[in-house]
PDB file of C-alpha atoms in Angstrom:
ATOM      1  CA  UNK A   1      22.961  -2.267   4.785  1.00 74.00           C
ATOM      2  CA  UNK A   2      25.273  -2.439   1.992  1.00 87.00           C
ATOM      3  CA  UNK A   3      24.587  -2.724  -2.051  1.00 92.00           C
ATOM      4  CA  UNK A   4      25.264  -6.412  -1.811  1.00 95.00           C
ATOM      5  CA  UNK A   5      22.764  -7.281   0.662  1.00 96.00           C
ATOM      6  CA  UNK A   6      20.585  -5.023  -0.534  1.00 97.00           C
ATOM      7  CA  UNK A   7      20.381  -6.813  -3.979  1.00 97.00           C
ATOM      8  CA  UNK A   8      20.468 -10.159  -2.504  1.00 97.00           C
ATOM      9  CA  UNK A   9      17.324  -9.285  -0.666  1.00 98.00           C
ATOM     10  CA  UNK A  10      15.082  -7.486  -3.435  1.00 98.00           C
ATOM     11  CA  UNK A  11      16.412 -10.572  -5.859  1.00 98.00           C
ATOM     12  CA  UNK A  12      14.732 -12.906  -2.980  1.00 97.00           C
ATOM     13  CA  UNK A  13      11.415 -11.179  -2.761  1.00 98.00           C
ATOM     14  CA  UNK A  14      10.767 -11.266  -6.250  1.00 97.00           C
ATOM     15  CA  UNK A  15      11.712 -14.861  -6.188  1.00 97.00           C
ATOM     16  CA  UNK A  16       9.347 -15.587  -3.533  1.00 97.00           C
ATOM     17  CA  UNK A  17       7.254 -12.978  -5.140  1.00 98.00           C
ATOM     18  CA  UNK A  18       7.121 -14.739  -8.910  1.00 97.00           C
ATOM     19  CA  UNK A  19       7.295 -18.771  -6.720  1.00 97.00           C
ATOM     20  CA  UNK A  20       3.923 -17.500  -4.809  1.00 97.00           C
ATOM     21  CA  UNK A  21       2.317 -16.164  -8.215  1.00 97.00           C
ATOM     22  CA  UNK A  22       3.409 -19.307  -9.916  1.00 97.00           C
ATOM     23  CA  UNK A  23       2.335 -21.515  -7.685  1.00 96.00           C
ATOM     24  CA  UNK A  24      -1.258 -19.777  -7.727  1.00 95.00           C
ATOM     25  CA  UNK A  25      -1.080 -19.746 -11.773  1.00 96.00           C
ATOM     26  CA  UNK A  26      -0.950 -15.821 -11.291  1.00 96.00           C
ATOM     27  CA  UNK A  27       1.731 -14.113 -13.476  1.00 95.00           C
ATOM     28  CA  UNK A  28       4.599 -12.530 -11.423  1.00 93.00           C
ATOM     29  CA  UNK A  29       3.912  -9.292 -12.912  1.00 95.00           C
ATOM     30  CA  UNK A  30       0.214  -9.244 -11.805  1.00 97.00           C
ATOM     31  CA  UNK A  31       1.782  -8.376  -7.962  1.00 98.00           C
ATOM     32  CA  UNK A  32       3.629  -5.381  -7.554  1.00 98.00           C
ATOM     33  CA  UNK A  33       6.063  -4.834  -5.178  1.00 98.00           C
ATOM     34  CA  UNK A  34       5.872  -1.712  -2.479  1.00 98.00           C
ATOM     35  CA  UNK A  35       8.789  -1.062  -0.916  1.00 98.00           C
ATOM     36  CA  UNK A  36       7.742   0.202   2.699  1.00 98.00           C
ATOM     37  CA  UNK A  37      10.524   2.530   3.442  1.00 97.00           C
ATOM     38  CA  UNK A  38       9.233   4.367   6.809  1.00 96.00           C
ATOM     39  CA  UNK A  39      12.367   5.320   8.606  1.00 95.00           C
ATOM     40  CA  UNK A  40      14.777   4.691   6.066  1.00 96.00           C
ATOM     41  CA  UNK A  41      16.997   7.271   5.113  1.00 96.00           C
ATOM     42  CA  UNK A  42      16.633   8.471   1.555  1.00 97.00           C
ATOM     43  CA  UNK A  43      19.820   7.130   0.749  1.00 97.00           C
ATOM     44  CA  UNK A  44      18.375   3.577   0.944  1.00 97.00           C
ATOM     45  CA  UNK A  45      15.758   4.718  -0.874  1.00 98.00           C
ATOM     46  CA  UNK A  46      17.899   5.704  -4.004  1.00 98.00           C
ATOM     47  CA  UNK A  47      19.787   2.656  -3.813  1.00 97.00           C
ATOM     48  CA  UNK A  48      16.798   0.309  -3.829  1.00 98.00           C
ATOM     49  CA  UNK A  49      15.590   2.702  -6.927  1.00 98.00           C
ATOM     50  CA  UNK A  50      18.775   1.632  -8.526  1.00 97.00           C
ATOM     51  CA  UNK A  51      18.070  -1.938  -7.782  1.00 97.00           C
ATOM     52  CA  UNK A  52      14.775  -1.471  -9.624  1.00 97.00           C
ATOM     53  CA  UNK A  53      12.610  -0.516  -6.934  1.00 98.00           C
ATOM     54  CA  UNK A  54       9.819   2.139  -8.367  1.00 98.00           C
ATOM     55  CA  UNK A  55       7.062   2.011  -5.814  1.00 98.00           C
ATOM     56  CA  UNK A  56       7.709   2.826  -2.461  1.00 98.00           C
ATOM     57  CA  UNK A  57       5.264   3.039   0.995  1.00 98.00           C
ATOM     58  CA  UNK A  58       5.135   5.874   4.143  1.00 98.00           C
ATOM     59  CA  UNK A  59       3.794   5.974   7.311  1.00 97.00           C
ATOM     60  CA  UNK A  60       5.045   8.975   8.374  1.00 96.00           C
ATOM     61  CA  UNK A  61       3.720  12.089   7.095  1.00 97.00           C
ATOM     62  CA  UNK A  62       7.031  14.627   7.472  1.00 97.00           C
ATOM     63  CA  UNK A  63       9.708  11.923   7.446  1.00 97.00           C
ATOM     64  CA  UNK A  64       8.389  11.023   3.583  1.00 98.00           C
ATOM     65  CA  UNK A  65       7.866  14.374   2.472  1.00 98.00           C
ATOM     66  CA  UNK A  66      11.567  14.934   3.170  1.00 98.00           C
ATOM     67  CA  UNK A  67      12.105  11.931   1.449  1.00 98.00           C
ATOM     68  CA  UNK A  68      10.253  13.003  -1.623  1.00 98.00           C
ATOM     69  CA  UNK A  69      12.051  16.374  -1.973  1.00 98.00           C
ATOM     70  CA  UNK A  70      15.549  14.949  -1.629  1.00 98.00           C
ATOM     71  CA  UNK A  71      14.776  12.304  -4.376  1.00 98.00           C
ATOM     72  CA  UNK A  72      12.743  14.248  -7.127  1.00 98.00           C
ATOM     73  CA  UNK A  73      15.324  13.659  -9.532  1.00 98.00           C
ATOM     74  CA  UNK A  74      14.209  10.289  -9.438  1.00 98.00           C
ATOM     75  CA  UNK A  75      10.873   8.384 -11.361  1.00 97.00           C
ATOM     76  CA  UNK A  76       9.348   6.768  -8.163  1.00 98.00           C
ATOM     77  CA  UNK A  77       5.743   6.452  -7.320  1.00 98.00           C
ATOM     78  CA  UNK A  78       4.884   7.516  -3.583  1.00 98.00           C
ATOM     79  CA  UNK A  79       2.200   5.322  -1.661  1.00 98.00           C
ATOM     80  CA  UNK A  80       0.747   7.001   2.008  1.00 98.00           C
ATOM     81  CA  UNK A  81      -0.318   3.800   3.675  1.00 98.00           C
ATOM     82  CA  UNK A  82      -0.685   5.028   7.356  1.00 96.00           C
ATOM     83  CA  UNK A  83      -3.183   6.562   9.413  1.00 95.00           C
ATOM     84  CA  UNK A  84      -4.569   9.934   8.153  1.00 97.00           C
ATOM     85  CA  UNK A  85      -5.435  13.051  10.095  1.00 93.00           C
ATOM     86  CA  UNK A  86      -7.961  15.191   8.811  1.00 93.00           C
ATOM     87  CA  UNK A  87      -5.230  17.809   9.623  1.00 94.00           C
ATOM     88  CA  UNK A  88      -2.880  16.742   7.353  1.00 96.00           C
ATOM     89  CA  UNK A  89      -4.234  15.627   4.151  1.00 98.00           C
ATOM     90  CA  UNK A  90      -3.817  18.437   2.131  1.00 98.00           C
ATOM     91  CA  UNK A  91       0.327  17.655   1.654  1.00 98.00           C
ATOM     92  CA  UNK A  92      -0.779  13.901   1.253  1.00 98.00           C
ATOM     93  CA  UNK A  93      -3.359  14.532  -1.392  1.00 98.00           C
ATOM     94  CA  UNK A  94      -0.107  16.750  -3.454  1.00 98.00           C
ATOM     95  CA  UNK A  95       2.664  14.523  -2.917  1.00 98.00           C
ATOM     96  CA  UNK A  96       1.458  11.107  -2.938  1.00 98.00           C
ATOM     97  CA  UNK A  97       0.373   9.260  -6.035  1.00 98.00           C
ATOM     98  CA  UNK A  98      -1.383   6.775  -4.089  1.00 98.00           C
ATOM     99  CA  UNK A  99      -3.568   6.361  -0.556  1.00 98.00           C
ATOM    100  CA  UNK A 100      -4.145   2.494   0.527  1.00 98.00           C
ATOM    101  CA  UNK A 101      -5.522   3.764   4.117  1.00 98.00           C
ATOM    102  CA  UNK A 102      -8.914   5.644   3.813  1.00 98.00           C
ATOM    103  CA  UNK A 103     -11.148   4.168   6.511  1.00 97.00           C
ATOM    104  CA  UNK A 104     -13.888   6.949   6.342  1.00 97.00           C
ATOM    105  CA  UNK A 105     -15.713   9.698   4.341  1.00 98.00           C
ATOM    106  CA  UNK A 106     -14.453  12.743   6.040  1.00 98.00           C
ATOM    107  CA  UNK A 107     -10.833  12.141   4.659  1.00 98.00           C
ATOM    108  CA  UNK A 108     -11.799  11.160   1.322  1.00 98.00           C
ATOM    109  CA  UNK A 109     -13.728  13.825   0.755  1.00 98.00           C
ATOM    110  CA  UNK A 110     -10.710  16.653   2.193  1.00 98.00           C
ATOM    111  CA  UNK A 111      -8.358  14.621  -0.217  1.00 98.00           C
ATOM    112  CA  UNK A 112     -10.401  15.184  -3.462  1.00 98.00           C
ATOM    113  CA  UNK A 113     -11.321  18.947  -2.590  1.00 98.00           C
ATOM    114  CA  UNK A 114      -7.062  19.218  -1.787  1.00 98.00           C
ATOM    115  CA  UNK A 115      -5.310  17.205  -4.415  1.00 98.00           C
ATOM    116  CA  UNK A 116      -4.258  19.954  -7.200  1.00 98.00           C
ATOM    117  CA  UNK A 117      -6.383  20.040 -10.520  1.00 97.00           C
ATOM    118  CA  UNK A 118      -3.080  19.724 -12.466  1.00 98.00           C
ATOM    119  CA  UNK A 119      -2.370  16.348 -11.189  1.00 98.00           C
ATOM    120  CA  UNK A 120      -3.717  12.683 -12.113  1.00 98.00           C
ATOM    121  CA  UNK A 121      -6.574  11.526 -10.174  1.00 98.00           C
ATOM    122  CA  UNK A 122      -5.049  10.162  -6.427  1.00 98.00           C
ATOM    123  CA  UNK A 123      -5.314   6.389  -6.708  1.00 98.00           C
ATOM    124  CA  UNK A 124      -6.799   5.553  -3.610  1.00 98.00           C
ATOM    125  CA  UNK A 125      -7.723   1.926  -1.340  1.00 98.00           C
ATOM    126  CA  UNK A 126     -10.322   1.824   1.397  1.00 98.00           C
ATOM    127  CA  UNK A 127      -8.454   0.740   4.530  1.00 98.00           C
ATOM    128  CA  UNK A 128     -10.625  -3.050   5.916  1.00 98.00           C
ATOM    129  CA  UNK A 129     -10.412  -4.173   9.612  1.00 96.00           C
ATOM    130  CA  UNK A 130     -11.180  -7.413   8.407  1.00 95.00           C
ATOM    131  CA  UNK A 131      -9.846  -9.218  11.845  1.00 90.00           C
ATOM    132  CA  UNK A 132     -12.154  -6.855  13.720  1.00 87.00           C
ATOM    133  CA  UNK A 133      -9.339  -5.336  15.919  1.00 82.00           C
ATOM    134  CA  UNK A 134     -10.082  -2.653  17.961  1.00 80.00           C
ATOM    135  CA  UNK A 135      -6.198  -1.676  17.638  1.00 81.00           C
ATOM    136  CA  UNK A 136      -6.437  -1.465  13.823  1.00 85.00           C
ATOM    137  CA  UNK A 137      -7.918   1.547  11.692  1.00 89.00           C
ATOM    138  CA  UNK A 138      -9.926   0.656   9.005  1.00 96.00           C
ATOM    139  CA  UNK A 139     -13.444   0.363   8.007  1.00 97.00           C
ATOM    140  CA  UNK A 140     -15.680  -2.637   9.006  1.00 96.00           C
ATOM    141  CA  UNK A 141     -17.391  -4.845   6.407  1.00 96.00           C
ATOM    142  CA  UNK A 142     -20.490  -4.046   7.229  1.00 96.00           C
ATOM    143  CA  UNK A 143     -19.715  -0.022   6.610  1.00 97.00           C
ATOM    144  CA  UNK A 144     -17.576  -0.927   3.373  1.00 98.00           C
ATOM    145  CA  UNK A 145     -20.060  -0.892   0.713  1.00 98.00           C
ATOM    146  CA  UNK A 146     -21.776   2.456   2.049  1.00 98.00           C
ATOM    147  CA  UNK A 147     -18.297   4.098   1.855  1.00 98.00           C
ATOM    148  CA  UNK A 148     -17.131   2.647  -1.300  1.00 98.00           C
ATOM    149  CA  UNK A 149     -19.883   4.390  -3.182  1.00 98.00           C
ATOM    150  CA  UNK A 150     -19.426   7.329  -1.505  1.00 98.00           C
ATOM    151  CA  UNK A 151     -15.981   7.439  -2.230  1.00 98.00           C
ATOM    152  CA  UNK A 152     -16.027   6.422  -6.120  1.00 98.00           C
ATOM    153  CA  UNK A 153     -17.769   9.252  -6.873  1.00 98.00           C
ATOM    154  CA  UNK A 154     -15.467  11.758  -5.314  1.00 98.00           C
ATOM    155  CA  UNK A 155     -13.763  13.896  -8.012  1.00 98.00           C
ATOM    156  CA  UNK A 156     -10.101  13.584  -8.698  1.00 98.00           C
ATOM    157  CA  UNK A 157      -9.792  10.225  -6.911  1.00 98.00           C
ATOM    158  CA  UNK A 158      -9.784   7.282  -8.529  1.00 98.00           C
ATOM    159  CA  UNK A 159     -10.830   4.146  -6.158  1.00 98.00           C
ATOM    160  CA  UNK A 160      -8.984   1.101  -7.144  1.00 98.00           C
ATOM    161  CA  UNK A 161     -10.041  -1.394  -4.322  1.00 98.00           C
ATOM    162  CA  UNK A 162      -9.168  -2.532  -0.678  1.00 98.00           C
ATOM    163  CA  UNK A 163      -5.848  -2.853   1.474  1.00 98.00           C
ATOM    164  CA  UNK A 164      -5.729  -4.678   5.141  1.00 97.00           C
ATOM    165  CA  UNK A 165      -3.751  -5.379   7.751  1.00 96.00           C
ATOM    166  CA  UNK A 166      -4.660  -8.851   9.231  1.00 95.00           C
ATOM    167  CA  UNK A 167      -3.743 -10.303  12.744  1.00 92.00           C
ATOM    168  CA  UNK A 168      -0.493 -11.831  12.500  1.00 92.00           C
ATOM    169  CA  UNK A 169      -0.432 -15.368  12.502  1.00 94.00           C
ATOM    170  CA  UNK A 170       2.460 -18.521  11.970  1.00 94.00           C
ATOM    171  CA  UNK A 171      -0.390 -20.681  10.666  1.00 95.00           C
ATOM    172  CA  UNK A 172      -0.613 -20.125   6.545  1.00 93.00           C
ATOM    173  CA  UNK A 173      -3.831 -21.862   6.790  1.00 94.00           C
ATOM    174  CA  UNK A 174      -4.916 -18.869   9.309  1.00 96.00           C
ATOM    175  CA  UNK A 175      -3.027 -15.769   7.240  1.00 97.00           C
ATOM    176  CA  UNK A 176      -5.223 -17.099   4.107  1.00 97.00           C
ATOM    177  CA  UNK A 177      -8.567 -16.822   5.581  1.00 97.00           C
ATOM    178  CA  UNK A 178      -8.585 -12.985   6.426  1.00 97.00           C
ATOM    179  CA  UNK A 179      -7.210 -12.156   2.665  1.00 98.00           C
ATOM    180  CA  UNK A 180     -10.034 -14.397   1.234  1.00 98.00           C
ATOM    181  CA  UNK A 181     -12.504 -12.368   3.010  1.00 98.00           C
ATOM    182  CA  UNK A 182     -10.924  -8.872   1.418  1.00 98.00           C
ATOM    183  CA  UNK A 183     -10.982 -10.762  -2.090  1.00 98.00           C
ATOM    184  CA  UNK A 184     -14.586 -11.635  -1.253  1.00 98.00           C
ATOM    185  CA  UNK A 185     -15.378  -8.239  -0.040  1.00 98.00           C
ATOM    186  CA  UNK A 186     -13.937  -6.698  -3.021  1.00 98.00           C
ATOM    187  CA  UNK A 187     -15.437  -8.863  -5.624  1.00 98.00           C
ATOM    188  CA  UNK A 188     -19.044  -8.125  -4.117  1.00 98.00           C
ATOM    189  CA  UNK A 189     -18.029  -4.347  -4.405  1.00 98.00           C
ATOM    190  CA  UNK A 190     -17.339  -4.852  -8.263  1.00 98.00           C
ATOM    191  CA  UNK A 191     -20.250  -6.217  -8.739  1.00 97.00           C
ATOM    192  CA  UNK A 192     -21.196  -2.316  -8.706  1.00 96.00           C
ATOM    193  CA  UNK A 193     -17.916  -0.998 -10.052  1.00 97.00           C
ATOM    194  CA  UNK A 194     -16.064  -3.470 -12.309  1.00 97.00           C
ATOM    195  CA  UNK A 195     -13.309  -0.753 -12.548  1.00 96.00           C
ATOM    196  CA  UNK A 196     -11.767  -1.815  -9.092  1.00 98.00           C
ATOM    197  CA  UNK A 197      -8.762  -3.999  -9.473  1.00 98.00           C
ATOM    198  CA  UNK A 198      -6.698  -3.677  -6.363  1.00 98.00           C
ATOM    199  CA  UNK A 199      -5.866  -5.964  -3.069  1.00 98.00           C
ATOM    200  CA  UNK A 200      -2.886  -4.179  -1.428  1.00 98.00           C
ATOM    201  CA  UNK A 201      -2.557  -7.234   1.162  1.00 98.00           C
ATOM    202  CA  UNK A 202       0.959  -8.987   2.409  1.00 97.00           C
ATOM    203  CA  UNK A 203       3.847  -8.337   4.102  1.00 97.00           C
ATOM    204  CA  UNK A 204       7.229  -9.969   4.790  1.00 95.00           C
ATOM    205  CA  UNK A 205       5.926 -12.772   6.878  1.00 95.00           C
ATOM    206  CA  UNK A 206       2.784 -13.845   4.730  1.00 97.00           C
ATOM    207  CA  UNK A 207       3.090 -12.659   0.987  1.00 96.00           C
ATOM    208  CA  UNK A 208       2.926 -15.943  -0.115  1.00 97.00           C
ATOM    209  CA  UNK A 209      -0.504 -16.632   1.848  1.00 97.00           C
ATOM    210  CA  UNK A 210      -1.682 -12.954   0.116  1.00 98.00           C
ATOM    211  CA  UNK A 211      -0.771 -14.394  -3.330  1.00 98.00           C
ATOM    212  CA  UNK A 212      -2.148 -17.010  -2.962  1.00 98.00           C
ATOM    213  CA  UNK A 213      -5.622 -15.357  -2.444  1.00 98.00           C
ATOM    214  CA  UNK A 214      -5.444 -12.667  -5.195  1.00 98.00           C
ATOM    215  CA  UNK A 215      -3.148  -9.779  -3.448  1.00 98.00           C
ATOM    216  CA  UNK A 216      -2.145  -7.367  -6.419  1.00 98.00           C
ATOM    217  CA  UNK A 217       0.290  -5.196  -3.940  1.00 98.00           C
ATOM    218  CA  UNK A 218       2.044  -6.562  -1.110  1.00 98.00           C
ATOM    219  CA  UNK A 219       3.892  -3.877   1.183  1.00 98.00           C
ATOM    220  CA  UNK A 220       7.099  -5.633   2.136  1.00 98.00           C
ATOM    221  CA  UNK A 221      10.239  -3.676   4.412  1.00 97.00           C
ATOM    222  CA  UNK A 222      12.018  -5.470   6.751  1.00 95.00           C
ATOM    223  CA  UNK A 223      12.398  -8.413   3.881  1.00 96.00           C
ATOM    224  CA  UNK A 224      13.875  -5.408   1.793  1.00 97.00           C
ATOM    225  CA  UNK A 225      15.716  -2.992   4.335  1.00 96.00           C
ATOM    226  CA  UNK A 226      16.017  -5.303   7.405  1.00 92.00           C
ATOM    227  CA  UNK A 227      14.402  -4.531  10.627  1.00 87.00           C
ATOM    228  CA  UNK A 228      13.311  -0.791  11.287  1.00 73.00           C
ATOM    229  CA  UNK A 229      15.044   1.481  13.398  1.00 61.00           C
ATOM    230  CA  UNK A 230      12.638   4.042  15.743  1.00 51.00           C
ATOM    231  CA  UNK A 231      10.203   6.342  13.594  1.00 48.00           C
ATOM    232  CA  UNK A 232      11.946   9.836  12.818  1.00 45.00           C
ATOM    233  CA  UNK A 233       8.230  11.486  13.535  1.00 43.00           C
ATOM    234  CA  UNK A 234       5.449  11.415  11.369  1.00 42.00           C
TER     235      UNK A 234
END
């Protein structure tokens, strides 16, 4: 992809982006933008970082970390937002600044006793099957308050709130209800800690849906980079 379409793209997210936040009487800048870049070469990385891009997403544990050392010259903020292995958390808890897919207690706990004392507390999200797929990771409702105060008072993390992956669906009416039921779920949980202010929620084909129900962080990359190529490994 070259510069051109590259800037025409990011300029009609945040359009669609700051239409779906007006349209919700939301403030544009109340939704940040995460650039999922799994598979993407660095090199598309940096550009989008000169396009203003800060905050980018991996699934893939070894493809990102090569991404991270080739661009530490730059100021970006890394997001993990795939599956976790127990095995592999230690290089997650020291190179990522944030975690959106914790869906149970035994992670959590290996990332706080792993992420370096030097570093800011890891923000982290608790990962909600909110369709109830048996396909999809994440916690169920019924298990999410148990682990939410379990995990808040894990040291160096800092939990900040809920991400989900809903079934897809063409129907806006249909990609609203799941994201009302994380906005539900979360505002019940701050009813015990008022400090959580996150709904990582939306992608390319239902942002505006996510908006409209109070997403904070939508995860958007084939409305960024185009469609993916094959994972390099993860």
């Amino acid at each position: 992809m070259d510069d051109d379409r590259l800037r025409h793209n990011i300029n009609r997210l945040l359009e669609r982006v700051r239409l779906g936040a007006e349209k919700s009487q939301r403030k544009a800048d109340s939704v940040r933008v995460l650039a999922v870049s799994k598979t993407r070469p660095a090199d598309d990385v940096r550009r989008a970082a000169a396009l203003g891009l800060r905050d980018f997403g991996e699934n893939y544990l070894q493809e990102a970390l090569d991404k991270i050392a080739a661009l530490t010259d730059l100021d970006l903020c890394w997001h993990f937002i795939g599956p976790i292995q127990s095995n592999k958390t230690r290089p997650i808890a020291t190179h990522f600044q944030w975690v959106h897919s914790i869906d149970r207690l035994k992670v959590a706990r290996r990332l706080s006793e792993q992420r370096p004392p030097e570093l800011p507390d890891l923000q982290v999200c608790l990962q909600v099957n909110i369709s109830d797929e048996a396909s999809k990771s994440g916690v169920s409702l019924a298990d999410l308050p148990a682990l939410a105060r379990e995990v808040a008072q894990l040291p160096r993390l800092r939990l900040r709130g809920l991400m989900a992956i809903p079934a897809a669906s063409p129907d806006p009416a249909q990609q609203r209800r799941p994201f009302a039921a994380l906005r539900e779920a979360l505002a019940s949980l701050q009813q015990e800690n008022p400090g959580l202010d996150t709904l990582s929620m939306g992608m390319s084909g239902d942002l505006e849906a996510a908006v409209a129900e109070g997403a904070t962080i939508v995860r958007v990359g084939t409305d960024i980079f185009g469609p993916r190529s094959a994972p390099a490994g993860g």
